[in-house]
mmCIF file of C-alpha atoms in Angstrom:
data_model
loop_
_atom_site.group_PDB
_atom_site.id
_atom_site.type_symbol
_atom_site.label_atom_id
_atom_site.label_comp_id
_atom_site.label_asym_id
_atom_site.label_seq_id
_atom_site.Cartn_x
_atom_site.Cartn_y
_atom_site.Cartn_z
ATOM 1 C CA MET I 12 -2.271 -32.880 25.030
ATOM 2 C CA LYS I 13 -6.485 -33.606 25.312
ATOM 3 C CA GLY I 14 -8.325 -30.591 24.836
ATOM 4 C CA ILE I 15 -6.832 -29.003 21.725
ATOM 5 C CA ILE I 16 -8.918 -31.162 19.575
ATOM 6 C CA THR I 17 -11.999 -28.877 21.557
ATOM 7 C CA ASN I 18 -11.020 -26.290 20.538
ATOM 8 C CA ILE I 19 -10.790 -26.655 16.520
ATOM 9 C CA ASN I 20 -13.760 -24.593 15.445
ATOM 10 C CA LYS I 21 -16.500 -26.611 13.380
ATOM 11 C CA ALA I 22 -18.501 -23.595 12.306
ATOM 12 C CA PHE I 23 -15.110 -22.134 10.439
ATOM 13 C CA GLU I 24 -13.844 -26.039 8.690
ATOM 14 C CA ASN I 25 -15.237 -24.401 5.898
ATOM 15 C CA ARG I 26 -13.410 -22.472 3.339
ATOM 16 C CA ILE I 27 -15.620 -19.731 2.285
ATOM 17 C CA ARG I 28 -16.334 -18.872 5.807
ATOM 18 C CA LEU I 29 -12.840 -19.949 7.104
ATOM 19 C CA GLY I 30 -12.406 -16.593 4.408
ATOM 20 C CA VAL I 31 -15.157 -14.370 6.031
ATOM 21 C CA MET I 32 -14.311 -14.357 9.174
ATOM 22 C CA SER I 33 -10.282 -13.593 8.595
ATOM 23 C CA VAL I 34 -10.857 -10.878 6.167
ATOM 24 C CA LEU I 35 -13.458 -9.684 8.804
ATOM 25 C CA MET I 36 -10.532 -9.892 11.706
ATOM 26 C CA VAL I 37 -8.420 -7.308 10.070
ATOM 27 C CA ASN I 38 -11.003 -4.876 8.617
ATOM 28 C CA ASP I 39 -13.330 -3.232 9.705
ATOM 29 C CA TRP I 40 -16.052 -2.805 7.646
ATOM 30 C CA VAL I 41 -16.775 -4.590 4.145
ATOM 31 C CA ASP I 42 -19.592 -5.611 1.945
ATOM 32 C CA PHE I 43 -20.996 -8.369 0.146
ATOM 33 C CA SER I 44 -19.300 -7.153 -3.203
ATOM 34 C CA ARG I 45 -15.732 -6.929 -1.827
ATOM 35 C CA LEU I 46 -15.959 -9.756 0.329
ATOM 36 C CA LYS I 47 -16.964 -12.212 -3.014
ATOM 37 C CA GLU I 48 -14.154 -10.100 -5.212
ATOM 38 C CA LEU I 49 -11.365 -11.258 -2.509
ATOM 39 C CA LEU I 50 -13.204 -15.050 -2.014
ATOM 40 C CA GLU I 51 -13.996 -15.516 -5.582
ATOM 41 C CA VAL I 52 -17.357 -17.466 -4.989
ATOM 42 C CA THR I 53 -21.020 -17.432 -5.742
ATOM 43 C CA ASP I 54 -23.732 -15.130 -4.560
ATOM 44 C CA GLY I 55 -25.531 -17.440 -2.769
ATOM 45 C CA ASN I 56 -22.535 -19.572 -1.523
ATOM 46 C CA LEU I 57 -21.607 -16.927 0.044
ATOM 47 C CA ALA I 58 -25.351 -15.603 1.552
ATOM 48 C CA SER I 59 -25.162 -19.399 3.583
ATOM 49 C CA HIS I 60 -22.456 -19.331 4.758
ATOM 50 C CA ILE I 61 -22.551 -15.031 5.937
ATOM 51 C CA SER I 62 -25.713 -16.913 7.754
ATOM 52 C CA ALA I 63 -25.012 -18.981 9.539
ATOM 53 C CA LEU I 64 -21.715 -17.352 10.814
ATOM 54 C CA GLU I 65 -24.679 -14.345 11.670
ATOM 55 C CA LYS I 66 -26.484 -17.468 13.732
ATOM 56 C CA GLU I 67 -24.005 -18.077 16.042
ATOM 57 C CA GLU I 68 -23.435 -14.225 16.386
ATOM 58 C CA TYR I 69 -19.773 -14.534 15.075
ATOM 59 C CA ILE I 70 -20.322 -11.493 12.821
ATOM 60 C CA GLN I 71 -22.381 -8.076 12.735
ATOM 61 C CA VAL I 72 -24.624 -6.853 10.096
ATOM 62 C CA ARG I 73 -25.077 -3.374 8.373
ATOM 63 C CA LYS I 74 -27.943 -2.718 5.942
ATOM 64 C CA ALA I 75 -27.631 1.139 4.130
ATOM 65 C CA PHE I 76 -28.610 2.256 1.022
ATOM 66 C CA ILE I 77 -26.368 3.424 -1.864
ATOM 67 C CA GLY I 78 -28.524 5.709 -3.449
ATOM 68 C CA LYS I 79 -30.874 3.393 -4.465
ATOM 69 C CA LYS I 80 -29.490 0.153 -4.117
ATOM 70 C CA PRO I 81 -29.251 -2.248 -0.737
ATOM 71 C CA ASN I 82 -26.127 -2.069 0.385
ATOM 72 C CA THR I 83 -24.817 -4.967 3.774
ATOM 73 C CA SER I 84 -21.211 -4.429 5.675
ATOM 74 C CA TYR I 85 -20.236 -7.407 7.714
ATOM 75 C CA ALA I 86 -17.483 -6.857 10.622
ATOM 76 C CA ILE I 87 -16.556 -9.175 13.556
ATOM 77 C CA SER I 88 -18.027 -9.971 17.151
ATOM 78 C CA LYS I 89 -16.221 -9.770 19.879
ATOM 79 C CA ALA I 90 -17.698 -12.951 20.167
ATOM 80 C CA GLY I 91 -16.247 -13.666 16.828
ATOM 81 C CA ARG I 92 -12.829 -12.441 17.422
ATOM 82 C CA LYS I 93 -12.567 -14.346 20.555
ATOM 83 C CA ALA I 94 -13.960 -18.131 18.441
ATOM 84 C CA PHE I 95 -11.693 -17.230 15.983
ATOM 85 C CA GLN I 96 -8.308 -16.658 17.392
ATOM 86 C CA GLU I 97 -8.584 -20.075 19.601
ATOM 87 C CA HIS I 98 -9.483 -21.802 16.840
ATOM 88 C CA ILE I 99 -6.195 -20.504 14.767
ATOM 89 C CA ASN I 100 -4.354 -21.613 18.548
ATOM 90 C CA ALA I 101 -5.509 -24.758 17.410
ATOM 91 C CA LEU I 102 -4.259 -25.613 14.923
ATOM 92 C CA GLU I 103 -1.355 -23.963 15.600
ATOM 93 C CA ASN I 104 -0.680 -26.146 18.915
ATOM 94 C CA LEU I 105 -2.141 -28.911 16.260
ATOM 95 C CA ILE I 106 1.208 -28.051 14.137
ATOM 96 C CA LYS I 107 3.594 -27.850 16.724
ATOM 97 C CA ALA I 108 2.570 -31.326 19.058
ATOM 98 C CA ARG I 109 2.393 -33.252 15.100
ATOM 99 C CA LYS I 110 6.396 -31.471 14.713
ATOM 100 C CA GLN I 111 7.182 -32.954 18.554
ATOM 101 C CA MET G 22 -3.347 -36.412 6.847
ATOM 102 C CA GLU G 23 -5.041 -33.356 8.903
ATOM 103 C CA GLU G 24 -1.689 -32.202 9.564
ATOM 104 C CA LYS G 25 -1.884 -30.345 5.888
ATOM 105 C CA GLU G 26 -5.452 -29.621 6.139
ATOM 106 C CA HIS G 27 -3.991 -27.031 9.100
ATOM 107 C CA LEU G 28 -0.943 -26.148 7.274
ATOM 108 C CA GLN G 29 -3.260 -24.793 4.413
ATOM 109 C CA GLN G 30 -6.121 -23.255 6.502
ATOM 110 C CA LEU G 31 -3.307 -21.168 8.333
ATOM 111 C CA GLN G 32 -1.724 -19.993 4.762
ATOM 112 C CA GLU G 33 -4.872 -19.459 2.870
ATOM 113 C CA ILE G 34 -5.951 -17.142 6.363
ATOM 114 C CA ARG G 35 -2.785 -15.309 5.820
ATOM 115 C CA SER G 36 -3.308 -14.962 2.365
ATOM 116 C CA LEU G 37 -6.286 -13.541 2.830
ATOM 117 C CA MET G 38 -5.657 -11.196 5.577
ATOM 118 C CA GLU G 39 -2.922 -9.805 3.235
ATOM 119 C CA ARG G 40 -5.180 -9.168 0.164
ATOM 120 C CA SER G 41 -7.903 -8.067 1.987
ATOM 121 C CA THR G 42 -5.853 -4.620 3.257
ATOM 122 C CA LYS G 43 -2.564 -4.644 0.911
ATOM 123 C CA PHE G 44 -2.610 -2.580 -2.015
ATOM 124 C CA VAL G 45 -1.170 -5.184 -4.339
ATOM 125 C CA SER G 46 -1.086 -3.627 -8.026
ATOM 126 C CA LEU G 47 1.475 -1.049 -7.916
ATOM 127 C CA SER G 48 3.173 -1.031 -11.306
ATOM 128 C CA GLY G 49 6.881 -1.206 -11.840
ATOM 129 C CA LEU G 50 6.441 1.074 -14.805
ATOM 130 C CA SER G 51 5.336 3.607 -13.073
ATOM 131 C CA GLY G 52 8.702 4.299 -12.067
ATOM 132 C CA ILE G 53 10.675 3.487 -14.363
ATOM 133 C CA VAL G 54 8.596 6.832 -16.176
ATOM 134 C CA ALA G 55 7.906 8.643 -13.094
ATOM 135 C CA GLY G 56 11.523 8.101 -12.759
ATOM 136 C CA SER G 57 12.913 9.221 -16.448
ATOM 137 C CA ILE G 58 10.446 11.972 -16.260
ATOM 138 C CA ALA G 59 12.038 13.323 -12.771
ATOM 139 C CA LEU G 60 15.522 12.704 -14.706
ATOM 140 C CA ILE G 61 14.450 15.307 -17.776
ATOM 141 C CA GLY G 62 12.842 18.192 -15.271
ATOM 142 C CA ALA G 63 16.304 18.300 -13.107
ATOM 143 C CA GLY G 64 18.379 17.892 -15.985
ATOM 144 C CA ILE G 65 16.464 20.843 -17.509
ATOM 145 C CA GLN G 66 16.484 23.032 -14.309
ATOM 146 C CA TYR G 67 19.790 22.171 -13.726
ATOM 147 C CA GLN G 68 20.804 23.471 -17.392
ATOM 148 C CA TYR G 69 18.745 26.304 -17.088
ATOM 149 C CA MET G 70 20.415 27.155 -13.343
ATOM 150 C CA GLU G 71 23.847 26.819 -15.568
ATOM 151 C CA LYS G 72 22.906 29.076 -17.674
ATOM 152 C CA ALA G 73 21.712 31.858 -15.353
ATOM 153 C CA GLY G 74 24.569 31.327 -13.628
ATOM 154 C CA ARG G 75 23.345 29.693 -10.446
ATOM 155 C CA TYR G 76 24.920 27.155 -9.415
ATOM 156 C CA ALA G 77 27.892 27.818 -7.511
ATOM 157 C CA THR G 78 25.421 30.221 -5.738
ATOM 158 C CA CYS G 79 21.959 29.726 -5.942
ATOM 159 C CA LEU G 80 20.519 30.279 -2.806
ATOM 160 C CA LYS G 81 20.564 33.550 -4.751
ATOM 161 C CA VAL G 82 17.185 34.415 -5.763
ATOM 162 C CA ASP G 83 14.832 36.267 -8.404
ATOM 163 C CA ARG G 84 12.017 35.943 -9.388
ATOM 164 C CA GLU G 85 11.387 34.686 -12.853
ATOM 165 C CA PHE G 86 13.842 31.596 -10.780
ATOM 166 C CA ILE G 87 11.230 30.954 -8.681
ATOM 167 C CA ILE G 88 8.173 31.553 -10.925
ATOM 168 C CA PHE G 89 10.975 29.089 -13.795
ATOM 169 C CA SER G 90 11.895 26.604 -10.712
ATOM 170 C CA ALA G 91 8.138 26.188 -9.652
ATOM 171 C CA ILE G 92 5.846 25.606 -13.371
ATOM 172 C CA ASN G 93 9.094 22.682 -13.827
ATOM 173 C CA PHE G 94 8.664 20.783 -10.744
ATOM 174 C CA LEU G 95 4.747 20.912 -10.521
ATOM 175 C CA SER G 96 5.282 19.561 -14.571
ATOM 176 C CA ILE G 97 7.178 16.884 -13.416
ATOM 177 C CA LEU G 98 4.611 16.449 -10.654
ATOM 178 C CA ILE G 99 1.429 15.932 -12.443
ATOM 179 C CA LEU G 100 3.754 14.009 -15.502
ATOM 180 C CA ALA G 101 4.629 11.458 -12.327
ATOM 181 C CA LEU G 102 1.308 10.959 -10.633
ATOM 182 C CA VAL G 103 -0.535 10.812 -14.333
ATOM 183 C CA SER G 104 1.733 8.028 -15.172
ATOM 184 C CA ALA G 105 1.787 6.197 -11.751
ATOM 185 C CA TYR G 106 -2.143 6.002 -12.310
ATOM 186 C CA TYR G 107 -1.824 4.486 -15.801
ATOM 187 C CA PHE G 108 0.330 2.029 -15.543
ATOM 188 C CA THR G 109 -1.637 1.217 -11.278
ATOM 189 C CA GLN G 110 -5.313 1.389 -13.277
ATOM 190 C CA ARG G 111 -3.631 -0.886 -15.759
ATOM 191 C CA LYS G 112 -1.837 -3.517 -13.252
ATOM 192 C CA ALA G 113 -5.001 -3.535 -11.396
ATOM 193 C CA LYS G 114 -7.507 -4.210 -14.375
ATOM 194 C CA LYS G 115 -5.308 -7.640 -14.710
ATOM 195 C CA ASN G 116 -5.035 -8.365 -11.637
ATOM 196 C CA HIS G 117 -9.332 -8.085 -11.309
ATOM 197 C CA GLN G 118 -9.235 -5.575 -8.349
ATOM 198 C CA SER G 119 -10.015 -2.305 -8.621
ATOM 199 C CA VAL G 120 -8.150 1.240 -8.034
ATOM 200 C CA TRP G 121 -10.659 2.840 -5.864
ATOM 201 C CA ASP G 122 -11.678 0.420 -3.156
ATOM 202 C CA SER G 123 -10.607 0.114 0.753
ATOM 203 C CA SER G 124 -7.065 -0.655 0.253
ATOM 204 C CA SER G 125 -6.038 1.598 -1.536
ATOM 205 C CA GLN G 126 -7.734 4.422 0.015
ATOM 206 C CA ARG G 127 -5.905 2.946 3.419
ATOM 207 C CA LEU G 128 -2.814 3.351 1.210
ATOM 208 C CA MET G 129 -3.601 6.776 -0.167
ATOM 209 C CA MET G 130 -4.588 8.596 3.579
ATOM 210 C CA ASN G 131 -1.779 6.869 4.627
ATOM 211 C CA LEU G 132 0.448 8.623 1.787
ATOM 212 C CA ALA G 133 -1.394 11.952 2.217
ATOM 213 C CA THR G 134 0.020 13.059 5.680
ATOM 214 C CA PRO G 135 3.158 12.916 5.319
ATOM 215 C CA LEU G 136 2.947 14.626 2.623
ATOM 216 C CA ALA G 137 0.808 17.497 3.219
ATOM 217 C CA CYS G 138 2.824 17.739 5.577
ATOM 218 C CA GLY G 139 6.175 18.423 3.571
ATOM 219 C CA GLY G 140 4.273 19.873 1.060
ATOM 220 C CA LEU G 141 3.620 23.037 3.713
ATOM 221 C CA PHE G 142 7.112 22.462 5.208
ATOM 222 C CA CYS G 143 8.526 23.348 2.119
ATOM 223 C CA GLY G 144 5.919 25.926 1.567
ATOM 224 C CA VAL G 145 7.510 27.531 5.230
ATOM 225 C CA LEU G 146 11.462 26.740 4.151
ATOM 226 C CA TYR G 147 10.232 29.209 1.102
ATOM 227 C CA ILE G 148 9.357 31.924 2.548
ATOM 228 C CA TYR G 149 11.796 32.531 4.630
ATOM 229 C CA GLY G 150 13.763 32.246 1.787
ATOM 230 C CA VAL G 151 16.107 28.897 2.947
ATOM 231 C CA ILE G 152 15.400 28.005 -0.631
ATOM 232 C CA GLY G 153 18.778 25.761 -0.450
ATOM 233 C CA LEU G 154 16.464 23.204 1.838
ATOM 234 C CA ILE G 155 14.148 22.121 -0.510
ATOM 235 C CA ALA G 156 15.349 19.660 -2.552
ATOM 236 C CA SER G 157 16.208 17.592 0.733
ATOM 237 C CA CYS G 158 13.066 18.295 2.431
ATOM 238 C CA THR G 159 10.662 16.946 0.108
ATOM 239 C CA LEU G 160 13.257 13.524 -0.424
ATOM 240 C CA ILE G 161 13.082 12.515 3.651
ATOM 241 C CA PHE G 162 9.650 13.959 3.532
ATOM 242 C CA TYR G 163 8.511 12.082 0.745
ATOM 243 C CA GLY G 164 10.674 9.278 2.078
ATOM 244 C CA LEU G 165 8.143 9.384 4.980
ATOM 245 C CA ALA G 166 5.664 8.877 3.494
ATOM 246 C CA LEU G 167 7.412 6.415 2.026
ATOM 247 C CA VAL G 168 7.673 4.124 4.849
ATOM 248 C CA THR G 169 4.587 4.527 6.512
ATOM 249 C CA GLY G 170 2.784 3.578 3.027
ATOM 250 C CA SER G 171 4.294 0.432 2.816
ATOM 251 C CA ASN G 172 3.166 -0.947 5.815
ATOM 252 C CA PHE G 173 -0.531 -1.118 3.274
ATOM 253 C CA THR G 174 1.316 -2.440 0.365
ATOM 254 C CA LEU G 175 4.626 -3.861 -1.781
ATOM 255 C CA ARG G 176 6.561 -4.449 0.996
ATOM 256 C CA ASP G 177 9.495 -3.256 -0.809
ATOM 257 C CA ILE G 178 8.650 0.553 -1.105
ATOM 258 C CA ARG G 179 10.406 0.387 3.116
ATOM 259 C CA TYR G 180 13.466 0.492 1.378
ATOM 260 C CA LEU G 181 13.068 3.111 -1.109
ATOM 261 C CA GLY G 182 11.632 5.056 1.808
ATOM 262 C CA PHE G 183 14.729 4.855 3.992
ATOM 263 C CA ALA G 184 17.730 5.043 0.951
ATOM 264 C CA GLN G 185 15.128 8.682 -0.042
ATOM 265 C CA ILE G 186 15.421 9.765 3.868
ATOM 266 C CA ALA G 187 19.269 8.853 3.478
ATOM 267 C CA LEU G 188 19.633 10.770 -0.112
ATOM 268 C CA GLY G 189 17.425 14.423 2.001
ATOM 269 C CA PHE G 190 20.123 14.490 5.013
ATOM 270 C CA LEU G 191 22.800 13.976 2.383
ATOM 271 C CA ALA G 192 21.013 16.448 0.629
ATOM 272 C CA ALA G 193 20.736 18.730 4.056
ATOM 273 C CA ILE G 194 24.614 18.628 4.594
ATOM 274 C CA TYR G 195 26.036 19.257 1.309
ATOM 275 C CA ILE G 196 23.392 22.277 0.546
ATOM 276 C CA GLY G 197 24.995 23.394 -2.856
ATOM 277 C CA LEU G 198 24.090 20.452 -4.525
ATOM 278 C CA GLY G 199 20.286 19.881 -3.560
ATOM 279 C CA LEU G 200 19.402 19.093 -7.095
ATOM 280 C CA LEU G 201 21.641 16.534 -7.795
ATOM 281 C CA PHE G 202 20.707 14.186 -5.078
ATOM 282 C CA TRP G 203 17.123 15.342 -5.738
ATOM 283 C CA ALA G 204 17.954 13.986 -8.793
ATOM 284 C CA LEU G 205 19.325 11.433 -7.476
ATOM 285 C CA GLY G 206 16.632 10.157 -5.291
ATOM 286 C CA PHE G 207 13.652 10.367 -7.302
ATOM 287 C CA GLY G 208 14.865 9.966 -11.091
ATOM 288 C CA VAL G 209 17.898 6.935 -10.303
ATOM 289 C CA LEU G 210 16.040 5.677 -7.439
ATOM 290 C CA HIS G 211 12.643 5.803 -8.988
ATOM 291 C CA ILE G 212 13.838 4.559 -12.008
ATOM 292 C CA VAL G 213 15.850 1.818 -10.175
ATOM 293 C CA TYR G 214 13.623 0.138 -8.015
ATOM 294 C CA GLY G 215 10.575 0.421 -11.015
ATOM 295 C CA VAL G 216 13.572 -2.456 -12.848
ATOM 296 C CA VAL G 217 13.588 -4.723 -8.976
ATOM 297 C CA MET G 218 9.685 -4.485 -8.811
ATOM 298 C CA TYR G 219 8.657 -4.961 -12.299
ATOM 299 C CA TYR G 220 11.766 -8.130 -12.462
ATOM 300 C CA LYS G 221 9.832 -9.166 -9.128
ATOM 301 C CA TYR G 222 6.258 -8.912 -9.280
ATOM 302 C CA ASP G 223 5.275 -8.314 -13.243
ATOM 303 C CA ARG G 224 6.886 -9.740 -15.349
ATOM 304 C CA ASN G 225 5.780 -12.975 -15.482
ATOM 305 C CA ASN G 226 1.656 -12.176 -15.262
ATOM 306 C CA GLY G 227 2.927 -10.525 -18.710
#
């Protein structure tokens, strides 16, 4: 049962980061305001966690304009999908291991 | 102690995945109102056909009959859509969800394909003069649309879809009774569905 713990990803320990990744797992491109609405967080808070995920290269960023308003959307990257899946598997295994 | 935390994390992941892909603001009230409108429309149609003595031989069709039926059913459709939209946006506002976000767009796209095919196919049936099968055709395609759409909204509309499809096939077998089955499907089933949804989801949220 060793080695399970190591798959628990520190990058996802925060509730908001976990939330961003969950939403991006099942949606193509999601813009900032939609993420904010789903996660019920403030602008600054969300922005800082998003940039942390960006630094890990777990998410992709796309900047565009809708009219004159800038609009930023995010999608999950290949590495992000893999890391998140491993994180979920690790969570599941931990719970299973406890139950035995 | 950590176990609780991990379980909570998994639950949160699941809820966010669902909330971000599913449109959950469909209102039960809209089902009740749309069903009532359909029943009234079917009643009007029945009376018209009774008066013209067409119910027994409903395949005998003339111009006036077509125009009357087309206007009647188009009005039902428009009134039902408007009321569905009204109650849904009201509920969405309460949920702080917008009526036109990616989840509702996805739902509409998935409803639109089977519905458009159904509409076109009914047109083909009309051109060949197979009027008796049109009721059955609307029920079957509407049911298919609901079954497909159920992946993107409240799961429960799947059962409504299966029930509509079953009624559609019954209407095809008992071809003279198309209007009756149509009234059962679009009227009675919508009302039953609306009441169930209302008690299951809406009532507690005020």
